[in-house]
Coordinates of C-alpha atoms in Angstrom, one line a residue:
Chain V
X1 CA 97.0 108.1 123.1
X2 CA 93.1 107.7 122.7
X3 CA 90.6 109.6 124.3
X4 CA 86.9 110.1 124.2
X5 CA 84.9 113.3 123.8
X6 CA 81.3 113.6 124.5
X7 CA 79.3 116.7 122.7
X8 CA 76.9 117.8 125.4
X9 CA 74.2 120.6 125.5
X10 CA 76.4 122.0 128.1
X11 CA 79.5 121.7 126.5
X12 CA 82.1 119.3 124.9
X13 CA 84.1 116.9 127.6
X14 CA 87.1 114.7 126.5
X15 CA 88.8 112.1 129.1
X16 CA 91.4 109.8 128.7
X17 CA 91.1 106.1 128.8
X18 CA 91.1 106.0 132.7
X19 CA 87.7 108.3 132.4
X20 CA 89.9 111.0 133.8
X21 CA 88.3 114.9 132.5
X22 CA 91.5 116.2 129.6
X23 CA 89.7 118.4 128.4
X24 CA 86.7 120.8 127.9
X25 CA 84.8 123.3 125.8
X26 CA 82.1 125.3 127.3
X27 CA 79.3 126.4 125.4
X28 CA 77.6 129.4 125.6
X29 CA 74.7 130.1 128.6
X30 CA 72.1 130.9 126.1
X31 CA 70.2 127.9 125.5
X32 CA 69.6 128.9 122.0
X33 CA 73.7 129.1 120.9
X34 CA 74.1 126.0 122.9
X35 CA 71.9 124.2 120.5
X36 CA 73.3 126.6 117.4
X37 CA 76.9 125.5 118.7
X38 CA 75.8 121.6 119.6
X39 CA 74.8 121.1 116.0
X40 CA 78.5 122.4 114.7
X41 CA 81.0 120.0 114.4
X42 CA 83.4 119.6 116.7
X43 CA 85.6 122.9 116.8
X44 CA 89.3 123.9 115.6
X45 CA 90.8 124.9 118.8
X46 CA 89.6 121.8 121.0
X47 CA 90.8 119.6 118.9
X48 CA 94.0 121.3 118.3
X49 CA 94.2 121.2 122.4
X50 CA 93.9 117.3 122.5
X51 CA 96.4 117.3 119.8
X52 CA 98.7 119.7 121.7
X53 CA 98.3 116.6 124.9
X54 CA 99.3 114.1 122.1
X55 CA 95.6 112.6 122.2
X56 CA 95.7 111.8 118.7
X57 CA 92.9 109.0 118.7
X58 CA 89.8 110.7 119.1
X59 CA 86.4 108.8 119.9
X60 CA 82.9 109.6 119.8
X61 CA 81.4 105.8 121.0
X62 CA 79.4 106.5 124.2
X63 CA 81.0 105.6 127.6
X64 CA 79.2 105.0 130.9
X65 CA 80.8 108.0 132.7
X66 CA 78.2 110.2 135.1
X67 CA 78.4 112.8 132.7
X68 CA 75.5 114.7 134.1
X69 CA 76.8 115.2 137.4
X70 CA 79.5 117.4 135.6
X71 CA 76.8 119.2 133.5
X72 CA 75.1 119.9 136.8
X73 CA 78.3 121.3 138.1
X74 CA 78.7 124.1 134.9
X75 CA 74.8 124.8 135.0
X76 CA 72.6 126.6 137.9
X77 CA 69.3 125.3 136.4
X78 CA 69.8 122.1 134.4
X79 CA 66.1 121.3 134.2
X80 CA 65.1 124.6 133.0
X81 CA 68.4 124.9 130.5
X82 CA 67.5 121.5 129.8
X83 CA 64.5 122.0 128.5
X84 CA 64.7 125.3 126.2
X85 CA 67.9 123.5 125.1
X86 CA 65.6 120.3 124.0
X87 CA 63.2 123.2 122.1
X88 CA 65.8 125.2 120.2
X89 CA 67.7 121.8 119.0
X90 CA 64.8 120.1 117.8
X91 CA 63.8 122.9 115.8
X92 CA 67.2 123.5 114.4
X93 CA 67.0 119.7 113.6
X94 CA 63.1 120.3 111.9
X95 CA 64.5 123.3 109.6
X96 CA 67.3 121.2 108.0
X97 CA 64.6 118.2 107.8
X98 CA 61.9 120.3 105.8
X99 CA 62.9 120.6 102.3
X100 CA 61.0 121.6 99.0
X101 CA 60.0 117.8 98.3
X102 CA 57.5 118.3 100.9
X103 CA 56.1 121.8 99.5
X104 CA 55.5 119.6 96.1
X105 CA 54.0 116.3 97.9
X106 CA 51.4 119.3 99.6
X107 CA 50.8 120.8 96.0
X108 CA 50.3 117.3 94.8
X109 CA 47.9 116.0 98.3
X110 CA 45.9 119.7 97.0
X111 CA 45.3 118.9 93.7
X112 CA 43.9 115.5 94.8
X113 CA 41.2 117.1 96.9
X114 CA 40.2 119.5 94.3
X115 CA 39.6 116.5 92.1
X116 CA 37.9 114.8 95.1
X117 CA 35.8 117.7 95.7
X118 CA 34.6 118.8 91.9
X119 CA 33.6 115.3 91.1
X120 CA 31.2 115.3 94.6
X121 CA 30.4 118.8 93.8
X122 CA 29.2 117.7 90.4
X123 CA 27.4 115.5 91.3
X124 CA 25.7 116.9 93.5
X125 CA 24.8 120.2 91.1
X126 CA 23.4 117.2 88.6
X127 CA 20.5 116.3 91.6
X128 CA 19.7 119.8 92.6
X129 CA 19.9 121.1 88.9
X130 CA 17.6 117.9 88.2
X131 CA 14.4 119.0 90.1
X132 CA 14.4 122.2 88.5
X133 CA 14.9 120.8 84.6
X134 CA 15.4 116.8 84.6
X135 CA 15.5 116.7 81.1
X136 CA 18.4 118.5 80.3
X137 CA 21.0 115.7 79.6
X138 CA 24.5 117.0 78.8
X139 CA 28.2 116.1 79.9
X140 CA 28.8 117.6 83.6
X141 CA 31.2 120.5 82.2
X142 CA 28.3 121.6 80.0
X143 CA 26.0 121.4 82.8
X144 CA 27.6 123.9 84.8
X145 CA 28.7 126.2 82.0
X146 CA 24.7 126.6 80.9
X147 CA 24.0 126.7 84.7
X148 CA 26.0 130.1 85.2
X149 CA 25.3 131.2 81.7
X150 CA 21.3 130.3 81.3
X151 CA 19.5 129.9 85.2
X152 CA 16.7 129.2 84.8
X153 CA 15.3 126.4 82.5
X154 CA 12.8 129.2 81.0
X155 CA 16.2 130.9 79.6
X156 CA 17.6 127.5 78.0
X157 CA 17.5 128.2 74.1
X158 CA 15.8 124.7 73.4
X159 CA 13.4 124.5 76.2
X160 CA 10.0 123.4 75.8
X161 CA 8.3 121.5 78.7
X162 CA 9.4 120.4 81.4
X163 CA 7.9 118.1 84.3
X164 CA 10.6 119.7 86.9
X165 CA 9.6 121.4 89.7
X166 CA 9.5 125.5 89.7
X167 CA 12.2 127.0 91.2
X168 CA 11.8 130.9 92.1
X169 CA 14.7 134.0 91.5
X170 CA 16.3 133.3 95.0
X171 CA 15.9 129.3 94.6
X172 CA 18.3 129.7 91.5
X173 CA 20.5 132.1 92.5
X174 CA 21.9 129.9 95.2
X175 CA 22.5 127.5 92.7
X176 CA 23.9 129.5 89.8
X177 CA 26.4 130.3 92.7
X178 CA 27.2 126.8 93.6
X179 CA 27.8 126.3 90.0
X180 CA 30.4 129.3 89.9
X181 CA 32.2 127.7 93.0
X182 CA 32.8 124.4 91.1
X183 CA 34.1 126.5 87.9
X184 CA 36.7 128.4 90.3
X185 CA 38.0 125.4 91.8
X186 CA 38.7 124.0 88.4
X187 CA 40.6 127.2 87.7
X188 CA 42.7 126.2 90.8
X189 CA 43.1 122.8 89.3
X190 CA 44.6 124.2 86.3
X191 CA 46.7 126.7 88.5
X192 CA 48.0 123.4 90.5
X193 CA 48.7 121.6 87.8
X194 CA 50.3 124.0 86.4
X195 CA 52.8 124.2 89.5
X196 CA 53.3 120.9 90.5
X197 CA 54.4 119.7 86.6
X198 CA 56.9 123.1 87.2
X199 CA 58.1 122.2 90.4
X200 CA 58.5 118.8 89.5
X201 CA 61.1 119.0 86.5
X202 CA 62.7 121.7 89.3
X203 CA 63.0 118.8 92.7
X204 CA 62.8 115.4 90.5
X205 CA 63.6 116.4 86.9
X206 CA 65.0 112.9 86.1
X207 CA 62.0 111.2 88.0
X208 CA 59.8 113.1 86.7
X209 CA 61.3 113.0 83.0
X210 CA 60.2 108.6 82.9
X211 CA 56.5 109.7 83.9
X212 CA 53.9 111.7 83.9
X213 CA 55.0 114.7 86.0
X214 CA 51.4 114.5 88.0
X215 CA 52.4 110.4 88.7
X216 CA 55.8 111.3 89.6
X217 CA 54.4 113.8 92.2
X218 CA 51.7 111.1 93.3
X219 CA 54.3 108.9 93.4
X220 CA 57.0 111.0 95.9
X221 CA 53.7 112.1 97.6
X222 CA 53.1 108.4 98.6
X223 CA 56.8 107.4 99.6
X224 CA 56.6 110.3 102.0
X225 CA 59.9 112.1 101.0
X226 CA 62.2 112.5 98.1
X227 CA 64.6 110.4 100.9
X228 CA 62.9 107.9 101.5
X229 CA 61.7 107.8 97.7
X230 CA 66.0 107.8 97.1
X231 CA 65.8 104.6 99.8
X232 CA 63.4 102.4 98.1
X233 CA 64.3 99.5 96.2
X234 CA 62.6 99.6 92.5
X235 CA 60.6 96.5 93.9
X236 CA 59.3 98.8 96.2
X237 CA 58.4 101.6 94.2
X238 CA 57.1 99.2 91.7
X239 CA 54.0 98.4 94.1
X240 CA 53.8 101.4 95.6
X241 CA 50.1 102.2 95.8
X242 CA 49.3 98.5 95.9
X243 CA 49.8 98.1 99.2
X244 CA 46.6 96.6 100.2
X245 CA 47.1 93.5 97.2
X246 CA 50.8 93.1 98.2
X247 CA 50.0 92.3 102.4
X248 CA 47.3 90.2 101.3
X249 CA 49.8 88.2 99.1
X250 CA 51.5 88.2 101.9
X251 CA 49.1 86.6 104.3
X252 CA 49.1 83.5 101.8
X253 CA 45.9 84.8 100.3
X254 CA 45.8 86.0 96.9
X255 CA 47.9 86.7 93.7
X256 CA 51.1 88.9 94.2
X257 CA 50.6 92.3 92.5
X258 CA 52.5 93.2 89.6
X259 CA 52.0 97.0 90.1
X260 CA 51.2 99.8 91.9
X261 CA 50.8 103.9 90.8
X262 CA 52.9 103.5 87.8
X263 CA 50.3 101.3 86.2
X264 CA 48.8 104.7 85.0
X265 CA 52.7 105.6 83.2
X266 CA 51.9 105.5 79.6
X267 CA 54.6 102.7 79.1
X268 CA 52.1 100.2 81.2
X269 CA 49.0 101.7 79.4
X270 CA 50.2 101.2 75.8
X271 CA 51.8 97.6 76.4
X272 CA 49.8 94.4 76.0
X273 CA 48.5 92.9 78.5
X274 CA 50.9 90.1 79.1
X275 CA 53.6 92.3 78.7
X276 CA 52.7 95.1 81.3
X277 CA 54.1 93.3 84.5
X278 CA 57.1 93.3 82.7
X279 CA 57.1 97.0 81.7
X280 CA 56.3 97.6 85.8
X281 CA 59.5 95.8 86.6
X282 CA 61.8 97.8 84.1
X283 CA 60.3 100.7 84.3
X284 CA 60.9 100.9 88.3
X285 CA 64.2 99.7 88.1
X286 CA 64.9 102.8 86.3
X287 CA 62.9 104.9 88.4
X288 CA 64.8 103.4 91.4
X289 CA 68.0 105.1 89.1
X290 CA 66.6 108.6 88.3
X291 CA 65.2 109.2 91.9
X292 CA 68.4 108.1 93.3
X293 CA 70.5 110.8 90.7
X294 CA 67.8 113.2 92.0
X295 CA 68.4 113.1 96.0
X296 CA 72.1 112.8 95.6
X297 CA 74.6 113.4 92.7
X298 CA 71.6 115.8 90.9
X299 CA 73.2 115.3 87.7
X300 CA 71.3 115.4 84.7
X301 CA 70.4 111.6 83.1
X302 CA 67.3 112.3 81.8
X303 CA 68.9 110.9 78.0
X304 CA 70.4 108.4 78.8
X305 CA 67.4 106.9 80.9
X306 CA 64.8 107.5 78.1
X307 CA 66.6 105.7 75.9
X308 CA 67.8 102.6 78.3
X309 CA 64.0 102.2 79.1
X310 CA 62.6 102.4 75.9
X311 CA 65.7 100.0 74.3
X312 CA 65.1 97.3 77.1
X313 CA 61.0 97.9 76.2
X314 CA 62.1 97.2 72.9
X315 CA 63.5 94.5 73.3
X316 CA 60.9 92.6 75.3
X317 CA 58.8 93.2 72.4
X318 CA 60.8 91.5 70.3
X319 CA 62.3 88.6 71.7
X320 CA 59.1 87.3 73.1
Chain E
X1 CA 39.5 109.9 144.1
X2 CA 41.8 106.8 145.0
X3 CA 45.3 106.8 144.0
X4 CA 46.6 103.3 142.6
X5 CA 49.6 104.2 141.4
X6 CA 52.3 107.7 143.0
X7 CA 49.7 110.6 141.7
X8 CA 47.7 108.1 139.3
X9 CA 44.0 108.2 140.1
X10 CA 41.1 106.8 139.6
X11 CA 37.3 107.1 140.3
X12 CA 34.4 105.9 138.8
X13 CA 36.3 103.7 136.2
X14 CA 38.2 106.5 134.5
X15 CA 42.1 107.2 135.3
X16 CA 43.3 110.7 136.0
X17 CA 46.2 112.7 136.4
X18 CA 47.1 115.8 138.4
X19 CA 47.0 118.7 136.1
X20 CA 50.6 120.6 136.3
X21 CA 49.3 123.2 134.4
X22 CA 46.3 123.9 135.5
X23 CA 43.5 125.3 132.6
X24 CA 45.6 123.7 129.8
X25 CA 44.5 120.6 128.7
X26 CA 46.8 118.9 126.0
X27 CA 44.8 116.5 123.5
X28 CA 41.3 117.5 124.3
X29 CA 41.3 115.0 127.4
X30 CA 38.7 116.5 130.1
X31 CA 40.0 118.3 133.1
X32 CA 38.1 117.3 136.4
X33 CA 37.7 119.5 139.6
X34 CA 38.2 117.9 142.9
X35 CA 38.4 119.5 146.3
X36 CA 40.6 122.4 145.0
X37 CA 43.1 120.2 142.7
X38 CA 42.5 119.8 138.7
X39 CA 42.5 116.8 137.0
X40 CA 43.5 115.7 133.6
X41 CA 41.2 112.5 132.5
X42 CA 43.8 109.7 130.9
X43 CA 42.1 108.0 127.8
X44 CA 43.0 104.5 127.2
X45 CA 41.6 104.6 124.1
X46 CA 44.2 107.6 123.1
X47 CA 47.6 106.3 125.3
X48 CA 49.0 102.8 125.9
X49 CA 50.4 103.3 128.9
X50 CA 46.8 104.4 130.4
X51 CA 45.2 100.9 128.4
X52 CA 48.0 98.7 130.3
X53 CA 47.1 100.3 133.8
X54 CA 43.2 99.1 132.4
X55 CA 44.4 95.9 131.8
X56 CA 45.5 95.3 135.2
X57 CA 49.6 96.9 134.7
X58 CA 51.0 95.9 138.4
X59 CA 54.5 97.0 138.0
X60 CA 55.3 101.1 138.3
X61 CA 57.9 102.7 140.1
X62 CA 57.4 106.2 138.9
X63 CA 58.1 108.6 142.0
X64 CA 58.4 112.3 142.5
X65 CA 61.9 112.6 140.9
X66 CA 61.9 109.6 138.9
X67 CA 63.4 110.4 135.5
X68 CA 61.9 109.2 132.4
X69 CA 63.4 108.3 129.1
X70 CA 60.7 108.1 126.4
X71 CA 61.3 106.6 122.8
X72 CA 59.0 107.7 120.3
X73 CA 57.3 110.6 122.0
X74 CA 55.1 111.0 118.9
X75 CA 53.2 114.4 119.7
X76 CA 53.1 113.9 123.6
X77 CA 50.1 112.4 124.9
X78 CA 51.0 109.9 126.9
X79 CA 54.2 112.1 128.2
X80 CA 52.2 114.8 129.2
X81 CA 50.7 112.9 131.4
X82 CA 53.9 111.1 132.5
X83 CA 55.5 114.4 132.6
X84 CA 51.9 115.1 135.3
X85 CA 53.2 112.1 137.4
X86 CA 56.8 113.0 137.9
X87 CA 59.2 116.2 138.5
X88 CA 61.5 114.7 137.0
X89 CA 63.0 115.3 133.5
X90 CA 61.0 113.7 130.6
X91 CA 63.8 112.9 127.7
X92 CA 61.4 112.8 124.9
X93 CA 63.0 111.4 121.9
X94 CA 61.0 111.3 118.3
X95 CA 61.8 111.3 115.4
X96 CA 59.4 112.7 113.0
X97 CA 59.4 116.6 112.2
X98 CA 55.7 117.2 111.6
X99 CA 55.0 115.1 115.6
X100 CA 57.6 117.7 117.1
X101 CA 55.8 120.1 115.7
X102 CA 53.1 119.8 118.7
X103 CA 55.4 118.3 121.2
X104 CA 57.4 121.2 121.2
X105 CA 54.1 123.2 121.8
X106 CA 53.5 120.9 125.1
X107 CA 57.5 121.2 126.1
X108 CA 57.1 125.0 126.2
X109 CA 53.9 124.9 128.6
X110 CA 55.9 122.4 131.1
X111 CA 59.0 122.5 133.2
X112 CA 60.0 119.0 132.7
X113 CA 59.7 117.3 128.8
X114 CA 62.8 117.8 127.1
X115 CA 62.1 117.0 123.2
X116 CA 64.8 115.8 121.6
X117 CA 64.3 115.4 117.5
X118 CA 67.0 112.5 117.3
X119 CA 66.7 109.1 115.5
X120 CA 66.4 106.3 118.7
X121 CA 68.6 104.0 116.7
X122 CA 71.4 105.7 117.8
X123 CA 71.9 107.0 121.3
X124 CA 75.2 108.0 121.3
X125 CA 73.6 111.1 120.1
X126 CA 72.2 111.3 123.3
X127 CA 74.3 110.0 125.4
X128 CA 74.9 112.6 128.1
X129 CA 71.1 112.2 130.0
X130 CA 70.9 111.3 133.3
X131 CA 70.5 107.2 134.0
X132 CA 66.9 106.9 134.4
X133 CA 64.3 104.9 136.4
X134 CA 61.5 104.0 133.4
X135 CA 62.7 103.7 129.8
X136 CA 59.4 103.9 127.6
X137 CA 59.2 102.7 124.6
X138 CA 56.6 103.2 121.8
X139 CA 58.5 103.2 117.9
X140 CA 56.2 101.5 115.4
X141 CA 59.9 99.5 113.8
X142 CA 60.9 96.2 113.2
X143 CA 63.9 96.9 115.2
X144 CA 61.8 98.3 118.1
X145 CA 63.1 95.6 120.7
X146 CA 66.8 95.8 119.5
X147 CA 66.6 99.6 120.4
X148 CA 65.0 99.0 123.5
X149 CA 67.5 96.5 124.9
X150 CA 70.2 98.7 123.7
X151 CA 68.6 102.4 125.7
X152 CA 68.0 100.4 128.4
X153 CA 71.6 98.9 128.9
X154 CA 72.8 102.4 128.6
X155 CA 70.5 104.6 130.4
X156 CA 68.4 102.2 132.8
X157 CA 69.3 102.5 136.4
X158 CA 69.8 98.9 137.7
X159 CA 66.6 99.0 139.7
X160 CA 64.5 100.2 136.7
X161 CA 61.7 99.3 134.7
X162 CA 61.5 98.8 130.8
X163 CA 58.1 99.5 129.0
X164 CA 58.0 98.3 125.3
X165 CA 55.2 98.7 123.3
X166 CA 55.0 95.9 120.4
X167 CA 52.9 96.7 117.5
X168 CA 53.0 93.1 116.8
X169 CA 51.7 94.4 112.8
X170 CA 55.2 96.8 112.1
X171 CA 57.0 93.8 113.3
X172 CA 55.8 91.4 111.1
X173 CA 52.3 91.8 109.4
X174 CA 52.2 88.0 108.6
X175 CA 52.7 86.5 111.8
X176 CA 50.1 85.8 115.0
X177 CA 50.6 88.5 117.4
X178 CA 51.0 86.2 120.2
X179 CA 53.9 84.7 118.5
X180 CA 55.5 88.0 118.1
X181 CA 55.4 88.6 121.8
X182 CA 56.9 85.6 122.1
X183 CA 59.9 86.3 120.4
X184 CA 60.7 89.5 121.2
X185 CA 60.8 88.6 124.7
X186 CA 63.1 85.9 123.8
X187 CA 65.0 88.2 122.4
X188 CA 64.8 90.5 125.8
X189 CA 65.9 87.6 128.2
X190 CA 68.4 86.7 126.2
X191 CA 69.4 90.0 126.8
X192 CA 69.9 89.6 130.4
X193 CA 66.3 90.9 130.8
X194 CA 63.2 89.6 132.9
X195 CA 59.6 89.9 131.6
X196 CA 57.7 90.9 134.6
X197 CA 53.9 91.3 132.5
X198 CA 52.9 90.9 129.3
X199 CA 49.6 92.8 128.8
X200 CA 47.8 92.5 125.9
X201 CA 45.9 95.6 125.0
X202 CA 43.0 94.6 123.1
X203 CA 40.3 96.4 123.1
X204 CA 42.4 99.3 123.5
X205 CA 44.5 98.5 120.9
X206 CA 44.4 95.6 118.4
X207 CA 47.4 93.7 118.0
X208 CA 49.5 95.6 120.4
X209 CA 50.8 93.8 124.1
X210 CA 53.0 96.0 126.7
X211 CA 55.7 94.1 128.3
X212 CA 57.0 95.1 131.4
X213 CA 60.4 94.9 132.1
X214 CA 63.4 94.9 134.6
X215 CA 67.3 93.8 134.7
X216 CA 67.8 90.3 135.9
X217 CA 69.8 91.2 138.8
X218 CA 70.1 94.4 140.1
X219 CA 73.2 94.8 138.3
X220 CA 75.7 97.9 138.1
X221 CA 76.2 99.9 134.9
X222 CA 78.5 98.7 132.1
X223 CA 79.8 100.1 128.7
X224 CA 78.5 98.5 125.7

């Protein structure tokens, strides 16, 4: 015979085809094992109960029966039950949605800022650093080494004259420490780099084995999650990044980008010019592969997708 | 303070709410004193259902026990203040972890938002609420009319009203706007539907229109 059951935060209800309550299952009071036992499948003994009344055709397709008149019946306060039920579910639910691809795409989002942050940083120590010694012209890493090192321009080993203004003890100071804060957050860069190219051959090894380890984390960072990375189509995450070009292709106007982030993968870079669209196109075909083997068998293909990529590469090469 | 709609106010050109918790205010939204009741200001700028009531919304039928069902909650602006307006339970359905996040904060201060961290595509997983009187909905999805039609023919009480929010650009980014309100309520009467408003929310929103909702005929329930 069929039946249906219907899980609810009170408990778990089966009726038979003429809506008639079989069956039941109570859960706990406790809104917090309600949710703990709501999230279980259905148990052992209930079924075993149904099978015991010869329903043997279980169902889980909603039915239009006033269900919530017989919660209200089993609890004293729904609303209130209700509601700390709705809490404690949800954040079951959240724990088992945050995984470690979002501690990388974090990582990756940090290192970003630090970049963002040096090169404004920089730039800014190259104007203040200017009205105290506008002659001295070096690269901006050298700037702020002989900053910390030298202070004040009397100090700099090839100083002569200088048409910059005077700057006093205290004046340079505040500067030399400025300088020291750029320095430490290009420690931290190092440090994040570090991480994210560790955690990356840890969470995506096979993505991350195709391209830069930094890309593939820029990459994950912009699909949102390693699932809905897994989801894409290669088309997808070929113009990832170009999103902008592509929606303006769309509106009729303008040429249809060829690619997106994986223009910086060394297989684009190094490829002529006519070629690299092509390159995009395998290339995220194969990433579509290794990000795919990364969310759900985890096997190791790292090999075999090298060498596919770099045959089919090959190939193009040659037969055009 | 005049009240246009049950405990929706408004004075000097602004729309407020009563404040159920008093002291507390939820997105940063000013709280008002008058004679000895608080007041939560409702930004149009901030919630779509506040920008419709702007735009001249004429349909409501929120009352003290009226029970909401709210699609895409996101992290519970416009339900708090729903949640100010009614008693009744607030089934807040989203579907994003790091939006629960603060809704969950806001469901703990109140008596009556249940957050529910469930994908709106499929119901079943929640079918055991209460049939309600408003079914809300606000998913930015291509499918957001299609999940509409299908919570409202399970949980919509026959004299209920349907509030979609079309973000005519995550429908279709190519088309005219207009012609995406169009078709979705096409899509909605064909579904045994009637459009009673279609309110376009510029210059609340760009690109976004509220329609307004109810059953053809005040029809009983049916399984799907």
């Amino acid at each position: 015979m069929k039946c249906h059951v219907i899980k609810t935060p009170v408990g778990i209800f089966a009726f038979d085809e003429k809506m008639k309550l079989i069956g039941s299952y109570m859960f706990p009071n406790d809104p917090e094992k309600a949710a703990q036992e709501f999230t279980r499948q259905l148990p052992r003994e209930f079924l075993n109960d149904l099978h015991a009344k010869n329903y043997n055709e279980i169902s889980t397709i909603p039915v239009q029966i006033q269900i919530y008149e017989l919660m209200k019946e089993n609890v004293s306060d729904l609303d209130k039950f209700l509601v700390d039920f709705g809490i404690a579910f949800s954040r079951i639910n959240m724990k088992s949605l945050i995984r470690k691809d979002m501690v990388l795409i974090q990582a990756i989002n940090a290192l970003d800022d630090i970049n963002k942050t040096v090169n404004l940083f920089t730039l800014r120590i190259k104007e203040w650093f200017g009205l105290h010694y506008p002659e001295y012209n070096v690269t901006d890493n050298l700037l702020i080494g002989s900053i910390i090192e030298h202070g004040n321009r009397q100090n700099f080993p090839k100083f002569k004259k200088s048409s910059g203004v005077d700057l006093d003890e205290n004046d340079i100071d505040t500067v030399i420490s400025f300088a020291n804060t750029i320095r430490n957050l290009e420690g931290e860069k190092k440090v994040l780099e570090r991480y994210v190219s560790h955690t990356c051959e840890e969470i995506i090894p096979n993505f991350s084995s195709l391209i830069e380890p930094l890309l593939a984390a820029r990459i994950l960072s912009h699909a949102g999650s390693l699932e809905k990375l897994a989801k894409m189509t290669s088309s997808t995450i070929q113009l990832l990044g170009a999103e902008k070009a592509l929606f303006r292709h769309l509106k009729k106007r303008g040429k249809s980008p060829k690619y997106g982030l994986i223009y910086h993968s060394s297989y684009i870079q190094k490829s002529s010019d006519d070629k690299k669209g092509k390159v995009a196109r395998i290339l995220s075909a194969k990433l579509m592969i290794a990000a795919r083997t990364d969310f759900y068998s985890k096997r190791d293909v790292r090999k075999k997708l090298k060498e596919d990529l770099e045959n089919t590469i090959l190939k193009l090469s040659i037969t055009a | 303070m005049k009240e246009i709609f049950y405990n929706v106010f408004t004075k000097n050109r602004l729309l407020y709410t009563l404040n159920q918790c008093p002291g507390q205010n939820v997105y940063g939204e000013k709280l008002v004193n008058e004679g000895k009741k608080e007041y939560r200001t409702w930004d149009p700028y901030r919630s779509k259902l506040a920008a419709t009531m702007f735009k001249g919304l004429s349909y409501f039928n929120l009352k003290p026990d009226s029970s909401v069902l709210y699609l895409g909650a996101s992290t519970g602006t416009t339900v708090s203040h729903i949640s100010d307006i009614t008693s009744g339970m607030v089934y807040a359905v989203e579907f994003s972890e790091r939006m629960m996040r603060n809704l969950l904060t806001l469901s703990g201060r109140r008596k009556n938002i249940m957050p529910l961290l469930l994908d709106a595509r499929f119901p079943e997983k929640y079918s055991w609420i209460e049939s309600v009187d408003m079914v809300y909905v606000d998913i930015a999805d291509p499918q957001e009319t299609e999940i509409a039609i299908r919570n409202a023919q399970l949980f919509l009480k026959g004299n209920g009203l349907l509030f979609i929010a079309v973000k005519s650009q995550s429908i279709d980014v190519t088309k005219d706007p207009s012609v995406i309100y169009k078709e979705e309520s096409e899509k909605l009467v064909n579904s045994d539907f009637k459009i009673l408003q279609t309110i376009d929310l510029e210059p609340y929103e760009k690109h976004h229109a509220m329609l307004v909702c109810s059953f053809v005929k005040n029809r009983k329930m049916t399984s799907p």
